[in-house]
mmCIF file with all atom_site columns, C-alpha atoms in Angstrom:
data_model
loop_
_atom_site.group_PDB
_atom_site.id
_atom_site.type_symbol
_atom_site.label_atom_id
_atom_site.label_alt_id
_atom_site.label_comp_id
_atom_site.label_asym_id
_atom_site.label_entity_id
_atom_site.label_seq_id
_atom_site.pdbx_PDB_ins_code
_atom_site.Cartn_x
_atom_site.Cartn_y
_atom_site.Cartn_z
_atom_site.occupancy
_atom_site.B_iso_or_equiv
_atom_site.pdbx_formal_charge
_atom_site.auth_seq_id
_atom_site.auth_comp_id
_atom_site.auth_asym_id
_atom_site.auth_atom_id
_atom_site.pdbx_PDB_model_num
ATOM 1   C CA . MET Y 1 1   ? 0.000   0.000  0.000  1.00 0.00 ? 223 MET Y CA 1
ATOM 2   C CA . ASN Y 1 2   ? 1.328   3.384  -1.021 1.00 0.00 ? 224 ASN Y CA 1
ATOM 3   C CA . SER Y 1 3   ? 1.937   5.829  1.823  1.00 0.00 ? 225 SER Y CA 1
ATOM 4   C CA . THR Y 1 4   ? -0.066  8.409  -0.073 1.00 0.00 ? 226 THR Y CA 1
ATOM 5   C CA . ASP Y 1 5   ? -3.121  6.115  0.100  1.00 0.00 ? 227 ASP Y CA 1
ATOM 6   C CA . ALA Y 1 6   ? -3.138  6.092  3.949  1.00 0.00 ? 228 ALA Y CA 1
ATOM 7   C CA . PRO Y 1 7   ? -5.944  8.151  5.548  1.00 0.00 ? 229 PRO Y CA 1
ATOM 8   C CA . THR Y 1 8   ? -4.804  11.533 6.739  1.00 0.00 ? 230 THR Y CA 1
ATOM 9   C CA . ARG Y 1 9   ? -5.483  12.737 10.291 1.00 0.00 ? 231 ARG Y CA 1
ATOM 10  C CA . ARG Y 1 10  ? -5.998  16.350 11.279 1.00 0.00 ? 232 ARG Y CA 1
ATOM 11  C CA . SER Y 1 11  ? -3.925  17.661 14.095 1.00 0.00 ? 233 SER Y CA 1
ATOM 12  C CA . GLY Y 1 12  ? -5.391  20.004 16.706 1.00 0.00 ? 234 GLY Y CA 1
ATOM 13  C CA . ILE Y 1 13  ? -8.598  20.161 18.756 1.00 0.00 ? 235 ILE Y CA 1
ATOM 14  C CA . SER Y 1 14  ? -11.895 19.035 17.299 1.00 0.00 ? 236 SER Y CA 1
ATOM 15  C CA . TRP Y 1 15  ? -14.885 21.404 17.047 1.00 0.00 ? 237 TRP Y CA 1
ATOM 16  C CA . PRO Y 1 16  ? -17.001 19.616 19.704 1.00 0.00 ? 238 PRO Y CA 1
ATOM 17  C CA . ILE Y 1 17  ? -14.184 19.946 22.238 1.00 0.00 ? 239 ILE Y CA 1
ATOM 18  C CA . MET Y 1 18  ? -13.675 23.629 21.378 1.00 0.00 ? 240 MET Y CA 1
ATOM 19  C CA . ILE Y 1 19  ? -17.399 24.325 21.823 1.00 0.00 ? 241 ILE Y CA 1
ATOM 20  C CA . ALA Y 1 20  ? -17.410 22.503 25.178 1.00 0.00 ? 242 ALA Y CA 1
ATOM 21  C CA . VAL Y 1 21  ? -14.427 24.587 26.370 1.00 0.00 ? 243 VAL Y CA 1
ATOM 22  C CA . ILE Y 1 22  ? -16.102 27.844 25.289 1.00 0.00 ? 244 ILE Y CA 1
ATOM 23  C CA . VAL Y 1 23  ? -19.359 26.893 27.050 1.00 0.00 ? 245 VAL Y CA 1
ATOM 24  C CA . PHE Y 1 24  ? -17.429 25.972 30.209 1.00 0.00 ? 246 PHE Y CA 1
ATOM 25  C CA . PHE Y 1 25  ? -15.658 29.331 30.394 1.00 0.00 ? 247 PHE Y CA 1
ATOM 26  C CA . ALA Y 1 26  ? -18.872 31.209 29.615 1.00 0.00 ? 248 ALA Y CA 1
ATOM 27  C CA . LEU Y 1 27  ? -20.646 29.456 32.504 1.00 0.00 ? 249 LEU Y CA 1
ATOM 28  C CA . ALA Y 1 28  ? -17.670 30.048 34.809 1.00 0.00 ? 250 ALA Y CA 1
ATOM 29  C CA . GLY Y 1 29  ? -17.898 33.756 33.980 1.00 0.00 ? 251 GLY Y CA 1
ATOM 30  C CA . VAL Y 1 30  ? -21.613 33.808 34.774 1.00 0.00 ? 252 VAL Y CA 1
ATOM 31  C CA . PHE Y 1 31  ? -21.054 32.083 38.149 1.00 0.00 ? 253 PHE Y CA 1
ATOM 32  C CA . ALA Y 1 32  ? -18.213 34.481 39.006 1.00 0.00 ? 254 ALA Y CA 1
ATOM 33  C CA . TYR Y 1 33  ? -20.512 37.408 38.198 1.00 0.00 ? 255 TYR Y CA 1
ATOM 34  C CA . MET Y 1 34  ? -23.243 35.955 40.416 1.00 0.00 ? 256 MET Y CA 1
ATOM 35  C CA . LEU Y 1 35  ? -20.868 35.946 43.392 1.00 0.00 ? 257 LEU Y CA 1
ATOM 36  C CA . VAL Y 1 36  ? -20.750 39.749 43.323 1.00 0.00 ? 258 VAL Y CA 1
ATOM 37  C CA . LEU Y 1 37  ? -24.353 40.237 42.186 1.00 0.00 ? 259 LEU Y CA 1
ATOM 38  C CA . PRO Y 1 38  ? -25.957 41.417 45.472 1.00 0.00 ? 260 PRO Y CA 1
ATOM 39  C CA . ASP Y 1 39  ? -23.927 44.647 45.595 1.00 0.00 ? 261 ASP Y CA 1
ATOM 40  C CA . ARG Y 1 40  ? -24.333 45.155 41.855 1.00 0.00 ? 262 ARG Y CA 1
ATOM 41  C CA . VAL Y 1 41  ? -28.092 44.688 42.083 1.00 0.00 ? 263 VAL Y CA 1
ATOM 42  C CA . ALA Y 1 42  ? -28.292 47.060 45.011 1.00 0.00 ? 264 ALA Y CA 1
ATOM 43  C CA . SER Y 1 43  ? -26.634 49.799 42.990 1.00 0.00 ? 265 SER Y CA 1
ATOM 44  C CA . THR Y 1 44  ? -28.478 49.180 39.731 1.00 0.00 ? 266 THR Y CA 1
ATOM 45  C CA . VAL Y 1 45  ? -32.050 48.102 40.549 1.00 0.00 ? 267 VAL Y CA 1
ATOM 46  C CA . PRO Y 1 46  ? -34.175 51.233 40.947 1.00 0.00 ? 268 PRO Y CA 1
ATOM 47  C CA . SER Y 1 47  ? -37.160 51.363 43.276 1.00 0.00 ? 269 SER Y CA 1
ATOM 48  C CA . ALA Y 1 48  ? -40.294 53.127 42.115 1.00 0.00 ? 270 ALA Y CA 1
ATOM 49  C CA . LEU Y 1 49  ? -41.170 53.729 45.775 1.00 0.00 ? 271 LEU Y CA 1
ATOM 50  C CA . ILE Y 1 50  ? -38.179 55.911 46.678 1.00 0.00 ? 272 ILE Y CA 1
ATOM 51  C CA . GLY Y 1 51  ? -39.504 59.387 47.373 1.00 0.00 ? 273 GLY Y CA 1
ATOM 52  C CA . ARG Y 1 52  ? -43.035 58.074 47.948 1.00 0.00 ? 274 ARG Y CA 1
ATOM 53  C CA . ASP Y 1 53  ? -45.037 57.308 51.062 1.00 0.00 ? 275 ASP Y CA 1
ATOM 54  C CA . ALA Y 1 54  ? -44.399 53.855 52.480 1.00 0.00 ? 276 ALA Y CA 1
ATOM 55  C CA . PRO Y 1 55  ? -47.249 51.366 51.942 1.00 0.00 ? 277 PRO Y CA 1
ATOM 56  C CA . GLN Y 1 56  ? -49.794 51.496 54.738 1.00 0.00 ? 278 GLN Y CA 1
ATOM 57  C CA . THR Y 1 57  ? -50.588 47.785 55.084 1.00 0.00 ? 279 THR Y CA 1
ATOM 58  C CA . PRO Y 1 58  ? -50.359 46.550 58.694 1.00 0.00 ? 280 PRO Y CA 1
ATOM 59  C CA . LEU Y 1 59  ? -49.007 43.112 59.563 1.00 0.00 ? 281 LEU Y CA 1
ATOM 60  C CA . PRO Y 1 60  ? -49.938 40.935 62.536 1.00 0.00 ? 282 PRO Y CA 1
ATOM 61  C CA . ALA Y 1 61  ? -47.339 39.917 65.093 1.00 0.00 ? 283 ALA Y CA 1
ATOM 62  C CA . VAL Y 1 62  ? -45.469 36.659 64.647 1.00 0.00 ? 284 VAL Y CA 1
ATOM 63  C CA . GLU Y 1 63  ? -47.413 34.202 66.772 1.00 0.00 ? 285 GLU Y CA 1
ATOM 64  C CA . GLY Y 1 64  ? -45.568 33.420 70.000 1.00 0.00 ? 286 GLY Y CA 1
ATOM 65  C CA . MET Y 1 65  ? -42.698 35.876 69.454 1.00 0.00 ? 287 MET Y CA 1
ATOM 66  C CA . THR Y 1 66  ? -41.713 37.861 72.552 1.00 0.00 ? 288 THR Y CA 1
ATOM 67  C CA . THR Y 1 67  ? -39.285 40.620 73.469 1.00 0.00 ? 289 THR Y CA 1
ATOM 68  C CA . GLU Y 1 68  ? -36.285 40.030 75.739 1.00 0.00 ? 290 GLU Y CA 1
ATOM 69  C CA . ALA Y 1 69  ? -38.479 41.178 78.631 1.00 0.00 ? 291 ALA Y CA 1
ATOM 70  C CA . GLY Y 1 70  ? -41.007 38.455 77.787 1.00 0.00 ? 292 GLY Y CA 1
ATOM 71  C CA . ASP Y 1 71  ? -43.676 40.801 76.438 1.00 0.00 ? 293 ASP Y CA 1
ATOM 72  C CA . PRO Y 1 72  ? -45.409 39.990 73.130 1.00 0.00 ? 294 PRO Y CA 1
ATOM 73  C CA . MET Y 1 73  ? -43.432 41.364 70.183 1.00 0.00 ? 295 MET Y CA 1
ATOM 74  C CA . PRO Y 1 74  ? -45.670 43.815 68.308 1.00 0.00 ? 296 PRO Y CA 1
ATOM 75  C CA . GLY Y 1 75  ? -46.495 43.389 64.646 1.00 0.00 ? 297 GLY Y CA 1
ATOM 76  C CA . PHE Y 1 76  ? -46.178 46.170 62.072 1.00 0.00 ? 298 PHE Y CA 1
ATOM 77  C CA . ASP Y 1 77  ? -48.405 49.217 62.396 1.00 0.00 ? 299 ASP Y CA 1
ATOM 78  C CA . PRO Y 1 78  ? -47.762 51.821 59.637 1.00 0.00 ? 300 PRO Y CA 1
ATOM 79  C CA . ALA Y 1 79  ? -48.176 54.541 62.275 1.00 0.00 ? 301 ALA Y CA 1
ATOM 80  C CA . MET Y 1 80  ? -44.777 53.388 63.604 1.00 0.00 ? 302 MET Y CA 1
ATOM 81  C CA . LEU Y 1 81  ? -43.149 55.055 60.612 1.00 0.00 ? 303 LEU Y CA 1
ATOM 82  C CA . GLU Y 1 82  ? -44.359 58.552 61.504 1.00 0.00 ? 304 GLU Y CA 1
ATOM 83  C CA . GLY Y 1 83  ? -41.920 60.719 63.446 1.00 0.00 ? 305 GLY Y CA 1
ATOM 84  C CA . ASN Y 1 84  ? -39.075 58.185 63.404 1.00 0.00 ? 306 ASN Y CA 1
ATOM 85  C CA . ILE Y 1 85  ? -36.285 57.150 61.092 1.00 0.00 ? 307 ILE Y CA 1
ATOM 86  C CA . SER Y 1 86  ? -37.189 53.527 60.439 1.00 0.00 ? 308 SER Y CA 1
ATOM 87  C CA . LEU Y 1 87  ? -35.157 50.707 58.967 1.00 0.00 ? 309 LEU Y CA 1
ATOM 88  C CA . VAL Y 1 88  ? -37.536 48.122 57.518 1.00 0.00 ? 310 VAL Y CA 1
ATOM 89  C CA . ASN Y 1 89  ? -35.865 44.761 56.919 1.00 0.00 ? 311 ASN Y CA 1
ATOM 90  C CA . ILE Y 1 90  ? -37.525 41.899 55.013 1.00 0.00 ? 312 ILE Y CA 1
ATOM 91  C CA . TRP Y 1 91  ? -36.142 38.540 56.169 1.00 0.00 ? 313 TRP Y CA 1
ATOM 92  C CA . GLY Y 1 92  ? -36.846 34.850 56.653 1.00 0.00 ? 314 GLY Y CA 1
ATOM 93  C CA . SER Y 1 93  ? -35.290 32.172 58.831 1.00 0.00 ? 315 SER Y CA 1
ATOM 94  C CA . TRP Y 1 94  ? -34.838 29.988 55.715 1.00 0.00 ? 316 TRP Y CA 1
ATOM 95  C CA . CYS Y 1 95  ? -32.763 32.701 53.999 1.00 0.00 ? 317 CYS Y CA 1
ATOM 96  C CA . ALA Y 1 96  ? -28.978 32.136 54.225 1.00 0.00 ? 318 ALA Y CA 1
ATOM 97  C CA . PRO Y 1 97  ? -28.079 35.762 53.286 1.00 0.00 ? 319 PRO Y CA 1
ATOM 98  C CA . CYS Y 1 98  ? -30.400 36.930 56.109 1.00 0.00 ? 320 CYS Y CA 1
ATOM 99  C CA . ARG Y 1 99  ? -28.194 35.038 58.556 1.00 0.00 ? 321 ARG Y CA 1
ATOM 100 C CA . GLU Y 1 100 ? -25.125 36.598 56.908 1.00 0.00 ? 322 GLU Y CA 1
ATOM 101 C CA . GLU Y 1 101 ? -26.391 40.169 57.393 1.00 0.00 ? 323 GLU Y CA 1
ATOM 102 C CA . HIS Y 1 102 ? -27.792 39.675 60.904 1.00 0.00 ? 324 HIS Y CA 1
ATOM 103 C CA . PRO Y 1 103 ? -24.696 40.871 62.854 1.00 0.00 ? 325 PRO Y CA 1
ATOM 104 C CA . TRP Y 1 104 ? -24.951 44.223 61.083 1.00 0.00 ? 326 TRP Y CA 1
ATOM 105 C CA . LEU Y 1 105 ? -28.614 44.540 62.016 1.00 0.00 ? 327 LEU Y CA 1
ATOM 106 C CA . MET Y 1 106 ? -27.642 43.836 65.618 1.00 0.00 ? 328 MET Y CA 1
ATOM 107 C CA . GLU Y 1 107 ? -25.101 46.635 65.402 1.00 0.00 ? 329 GLU Y CA 1
ATOM 108 C CA . LEU Y 1 108 ? -27.644 49.025 63.858 1.00 0.00 ? 330 LEU Y CA 1
ATOM 109 C CA . ALA Y 1 109 ? -30.036 48.201 66.710 1.00 0.00 ? 331 ALA Y CA 1
ATOM 110 C CA . ASN Y 1 110 ? -27.662 50.113 69.013 1.00 0.00 ? 332 ASN Y CA 1
ATOM 111 C CA . ASP Y 1 111 ? -28.262 53.361 67.084 1.00 0.00 ? 333 ASP Y CA 1
ATOM 112 C CA . PRO Y 1 112 ? -30.828 55.333 69.140 1.00 0.00 ? 334 PRO Y CA 1
ATOM 113 C CA . ARG Y 1 113 ? -31.782 57.420 66.103 1.00 0.00 ? 335 ARG Y CA 1
ATOM 114 C CA . ILE Y 1 114 ? -33.582 54.603 64.326 1.00 0.00 ? 336 ILE Y CA 1
ATOM 115 C CA . ARG Y 1 115 ? -36.353 52.084 64.837 1.00 0.00 ? 337 ARG Y CA 1
ATOM 116 C CA . LEU Y 1 116 ? -35.827 48.608 63.339 1.00 0.00 ? 338 LEU Y CA 1
ATOM 117 C CA . ILE Y 1 117 ? -38.883 46.887 61.928 1.00 0.00 ? 339 ILE Y CA 1
ATOM 118 C CA . GLY Y 1 118 ? -38.806 43.372 60.510 1.00 0.00 ? 340 GLY Y CA 1
ATOM 119 C CA . PHE Y 1 119 ? -41.146 41.794 57.987 1.00 0.00 ? 341 PHE Y CA 1
ATOM 120 C CA . ASN Y 1 120 ? -40.902 38.027 58.487 1.00 0.00 ? 342 ASN Y CA 1
ATOM 121 C CA . TYR Y 1 121 ? -41.411 36.782 54.922 1.00 0.00 ? 343 TYR Y CA 1
ATOM 122 C CA . LYS Y 1 122 ? -43.158 33.474 54.117 1.00 0.00 ? 344 LYS Y CA 1
ATOM 123 C CA . ASP Y 1 123 ? -41.900 31.830 57.278 1.00 0.00 ? 345 ASP Y CA 1
ATOM 124 C CA . LYS Y 1 124 ? -43.145 29.536 60.031 1.00 0.00 ? 346 LYS Y CA 1
ATOM 125 C CA . PRO Y 1 125 ? -43.501 31.277 63.408 1.00 0.00 ? 347 PRO Y CA 1
ATOM 126 C CA . GLU Y 1 126 ? -41.500 28.625 65.268 1.00 0.00 ? 348 GLU Y CA 1
ATOM 127 C CA . ASN Y 1 127 ? -38.613 28.934 62.794 1.00 0.00 ? 349 ASN Y CA 1
ATOM 128 C CA . ALA Y 1 128 ? -38.621 32.742 62.979 1.00 0.00 ? 350 ALA Y CA 1
ATOM 129 C CA . ILE Y 1 129 ? -38.593 32.615 66.790 1.00 0.00 ? 351 ILE Y CA 1
ATOM 130 C CA . ARG Y 1 130 ? -35.738 30.081 66.824 1.00 0.00 ? 352 ARG Y CA 1
ATOM 131 C CA . PHE Y 1 131 ? -33.735 32.218 64.358 1.00 0.00 ? 353 PHE Y CA 1
ATOM 132 C CA . LEU Y 1 132 ? -33.933 35.324 66.575 1.00 0.00 ? 354 LEU Y CA 1
ATOM 133 C CA . ARG Y 1 133 ? -33.267 33.363 69.766 1.00 0.00 ? 355 ARG Y CA 1
ATOM 134 C CA . GLN Y 1 134 ? -30.069 31.976 68.256 1.00 0.00 ? 356 GLN Y CA 1
ATOM 135 C CA . LEU Y 1 135 ? -28.782 35.187 66.664 1.00 0.00 ? 357 LEU Y CA 1
ATOM 136 C CA . GLY Y 1 136 ? -30.392 37.922 68.772 1.00 0.00 ? 358 GLY Y CA 1
ATOM 137 C CA . ASN Y 1 137 ? -33.390 40.124 68.098 1.00 0.00 ? 359 ASN Y CA 1
ATOM 138 C CA . PRO Y 1 138 ? -32.531 43.590 66.732 1.00 0.00 ? 360 PRO Y CA 1
ATOM 139 C CA . TYR Y 1 139 ? -36.147 44.501 65.948 1.00 0.00 ? 361 TYR Y CA 1
ATOM 140 C CA . ASP Y 1 140 ? -38.546 46.815 67.748 1.00 0.00 ? 362 ASP Y CA 1
ATOM 141 C CA . ALA Y 1 141 ? -41.425 45.138 65.897 1.00 0.00 ? 363 ALA Y CA 1
ATOM 142 C CA . VAL Y 1 142 ? -41.805 42.102 63.624 1.00 0.00 ? 364 VAL Y CA 1
ATOM 143 C CA . GLY Y 1 143 ? -44.773 41.679 61.296 1.00 0.00 ? 365 GLY Y CA 1
ATOM 144 C CA . ALA Y 1 144 ? -45.689 38.292 59.848 1.00 0.00 ? 366 ALA Y CA 1
ATOM 145 C CA . ASP Y 1 145 ? -45.957 38.491 56.054 1.00 0.00 ? 367 ASP Y CA 1
ATOM 146 C CA . GLY Y 1 146 ? -46.992 34.884 55.602 1.00 0.00 ? 368 GLY Y CA 1
ATOM 147 C CA . ASN Y 1 147 ? -48.254 35.158 52.029 1.00 0.00 ? 369 ASN Y CA 1
ATOM 148 C CA . GLY Y 1 148 ? -45.743 37.785 50.867 1.00 0.00 ? 370 GLY Y CA 1
ATOM 149 C CA . ARG Y 1 149 ? -48.364 40.301 49.720 1.00 0.00 ? 371 ARG Y CA 1
ATOM 150 C CA . THR Y 1 150 ? -47.063 43.162 51.836 1.00 0.00 ? 372 THR Y CA 1
ATOM 151 C CA . ALA Y 1 151 ? -43.555 42.595 50.503 1.00 0.00 ? 373 ALA Y CA 1
ATOM 152 C CA . ILE Y 1 152 ? -44.985 42.882 46.980 1.00 0.00 ? 374 ILE Y CA 1
ATOM 153 C CA . GLU Y 1 153 ? -46.532 46.239 47.913 1.00 0.00 ? 375 GLU Y CA 1
ATOM 154 C CA . TRP Y 1 154 ? -43.077 47.373 49.012 1.00 0.00 ? 376 TRP Y CA 1
ATOM 155 C CA . GLY Y 1 155 ? -41.632 46.286 45.658 1.00 0.00 ? 377 GLY Y CA 1
ATOM 156 C CA . VAL Y 1 156 ? -39.517 43.500 47.135 1.00 0.00 ? 378 VAL Y CA 1
ATOM 157 C CA . TYR Y 1 157 ? -37.610 41.313 44.633 1.00 0.00 ? 379 TYR Y CA 1
ATOM 158 C CA . GLY Y 1 158 ? -36.413 38.770 47.193 1.00 0.00 ? 380 GLY Y CA 1
ATOM 159 C CA . VAL Y 1 159 ? -35.046 38.542 50.702 1.00 0.00 ? 381 VAL Y CA 1
ATOM 160 C CA . PRO Y 1 160 ? -33.256 40.125 52.319 1.00 0.00 ? 382 PRO Y CA 1
ATOM 161 C CA . GLU Y 1 161 ? -34.124 43.694 51.366 1.00 0.00 ? 383 GLU Y CA 1
ATOM 162 C CA . THR Y 1 162 ? -33.888 46.783 53.519 1.00 0.00 ? 384 THR Y CA 1
ATOM 163 C CA . PHE Y 1 163 ? -35.602 50.161 53.343 1.00 0.00 ? 385 PHE Y CA 1
ATOM 164 C CA . ILE Y 1 164 ? -34.943 53.384 55.204 1.00 0.00 ? 386 ILE Y CA 1
ATOM 165 C CA . VAL Y 1 165 ? -38.054 55.454 55.824 1.00 0.00 ? 387 VAL Y CA 1
ATOM 166 C CA . GLY Y 1 166 ? -37.801 59.067 56.944 1.00 0.00 ? 388 GLY Y CA 1
ATOM 167 C CA . PRO Y 1 167 ? -39.770 60.614 59.824 1.00 0.00 ? 389 PRO Y CA 1
ATOM 168 C CA . ASP Y 1 168 ? -42.300 61.867 57.266 1.00 0.00 ? 390 ASP Y CA 1
ATOM 169 C CA . GLY Y 1 169 ? -43.128 58.268 56.269 1.00 0.00 ? 391 GLY Y CA 1
ATOM 170 C CA . VAL Y 1 170 ? -41.426 58.609 52.884 1.00 0.00 ? 392 VAL Y CA 1
ATOM 171 C CA . ILE Y 1 171 ? -39.085 55.869 51.612 1.00 0.00 ? 393 ILE Y CA 1
ATOM 172 C CA . ALA Y 1 172 ? -35.620 57.391 51.305 1.00 0.00 ? 394 ALA Y CA 1
ATOM 173 C CA . TYR Y 1 173 ? -33.418 54.405 50.461 1.00 0.00 ? 395 TYR Y CA 1
ATOM 174 C CA . LYS Y 1 174 ? -33.572 50.754 49.407 1.00 0.00 ? 396 LYS Y CA 1
ATOM 175 C CA . HIS Y 1 175 ? -30.898 48.074 49.550 1.00 0.00 ? 397 HIS Y CA 1
ATOM 176 C CA . VAL Y 1 176 ? -31.305 44.752 47.743 1.00 0.00 ? 398 VAL Y CA 1
ATOM 177 C CA . GLY Y 1 177 ? -29.387 41.815 49.197 1.00 0.00 ? 399 GLY Y CA 1
ATOM 178 C CA . PRO Y 1 178 ? -27.635 41.289 52.520 1.00 0.00 ? 400 PRO Y CA 1
ATOM 179 C CA . ILE Y 1 179 ? -26.221 44.223 54.442 1.00 0.00 ? 401 ILE Y CA 1
ATOM 180 C CA . SER Y 1 180 ? -22.441 44.073 54.750 1.00 0.00 ? 402 SER Y CA 1
ATOM 181 C CA . GLN Y 1 181 ? -20.025 46.251 56.698 1.00 0.00 ? 403 GLN Y CA 1
ATOM 182 C CA . ASP Y 1 182 ? -19.227 48.091 53.462 1.00 0.00 ? 404 ASP Y CA 1
ATOM 183 C CA . ILE Y 1 183 ? -22.900 48.745 52.663 1.00 0.00 ? 405 ILE Y CA 1
ATOM 184 C CA . MET Y 1 184 ? -23.564 49.826 56.230 1.00 0.00 ? 406 MET Y CA 1
ATOM 185 C CA . THR Y 1 185 ? -20.693 52.314 56.362 1.00 0.00 ? 407 THR Y CA 1
ATOM 186 C CA . ARG Y 1 186 ? -20.978 53.654 52.806 1.00 0.00 ? 408 ARG Y CA 1
ATOM 187 C CA . LYS Y 1 187 ? -24.750 53.704 52.303 1.00 0.00 ? 409 LYS Y CA 1
ATOM 188 C CA . ILE Y 1 188 ? -26.964 53.033 55.311 1.00 0.00 ? 410 ILE Y CA 1
ATOM 189 C CA . VAL Y 1 189 ? -25.279 55.092 58.051 1.00 0.00 ? 411 VAL Y CA 1
ATOM 190 C CA . PRO Y 1 190 ? -24.754 58.120 55.758 1.00 0.00 ? 412 PRO Y CA 1
ATOM 191 C CA . GLU Y 1 191 ? -28.456 57.981 54.815 1.00 0.00 ? 413 GLU Y CA 1
ATOM 192 C CA . ILE Y 1 192 ? -29.425 57.885 58.494 1.00 0.00 ? 414 ILE Y CA 1
ATOM 193 C CA . ASP Y 1 193 ? -27.038 60.813 59.129 1.00 0.00 ? 415 ASP Y CA 1
ATOM 194 C CA . ARG Y 1 194 ? -28.659 62.767 56.280 1.00 0.00 ? 416 ARG Y CA 1
ATOM 195 C CA . LEU Y 1 195 ? -32.188 62.192 57.552 1.00 0.00 ? 417 LEU Y CA 1
ATOM 196 C CA . THR Y 1 196 ? -31.151 63.062 61.115 1.00 0.00 ? 418 THR Y CA 1
ATOM 197 C CA . ALA Y 1 197 ? -29.696 66.379 59.921 1.00 0.00 ? 419 ALA Y CA 1
ATOM 198 C CA . GLU Y 1 198 ? -32.852 67.418 58.046 1.00 0.00 ? 420 GLU Y CA 1
#
């Protein structure tokens, strides 16, 4: 058999392998982007409610939840927003980023200028109570938003989300995703300072 009659083989990488490599790196890029998404979302997702009155839907108390003194923890009454700087935090015991941000809420609870209000989102009362017993309760009031309708009125995309409401009851700021030390020092505390100075 003549050497010229032997089948020729192409050197290099085949097209299916090249496509698989390209898809792999594209997906890796997407996952890397998702790791930094909360801060990106917070800075890019606008809220139609900023500059408007906060929704006036009350929420009942979380059944069985008490304060450190043993008194029943109040639910959410919209009248709480009048005359105070309020930080409204939407959270759930099943939410891992809520656990991540909780130390910063505990720190904010020491600021006498603000009132912390929690909306417990689509949660079971016993789980919400256990969560706050384990990590501490920074809230002055916790409303039970069992079906998530109140969160929808507030324009919530997912938990956790945090709003700052001025003493006039107007939403001044919204943060999407967990609060971090960076977000607290660069965004939340300066907004509280601004509202205090007005």
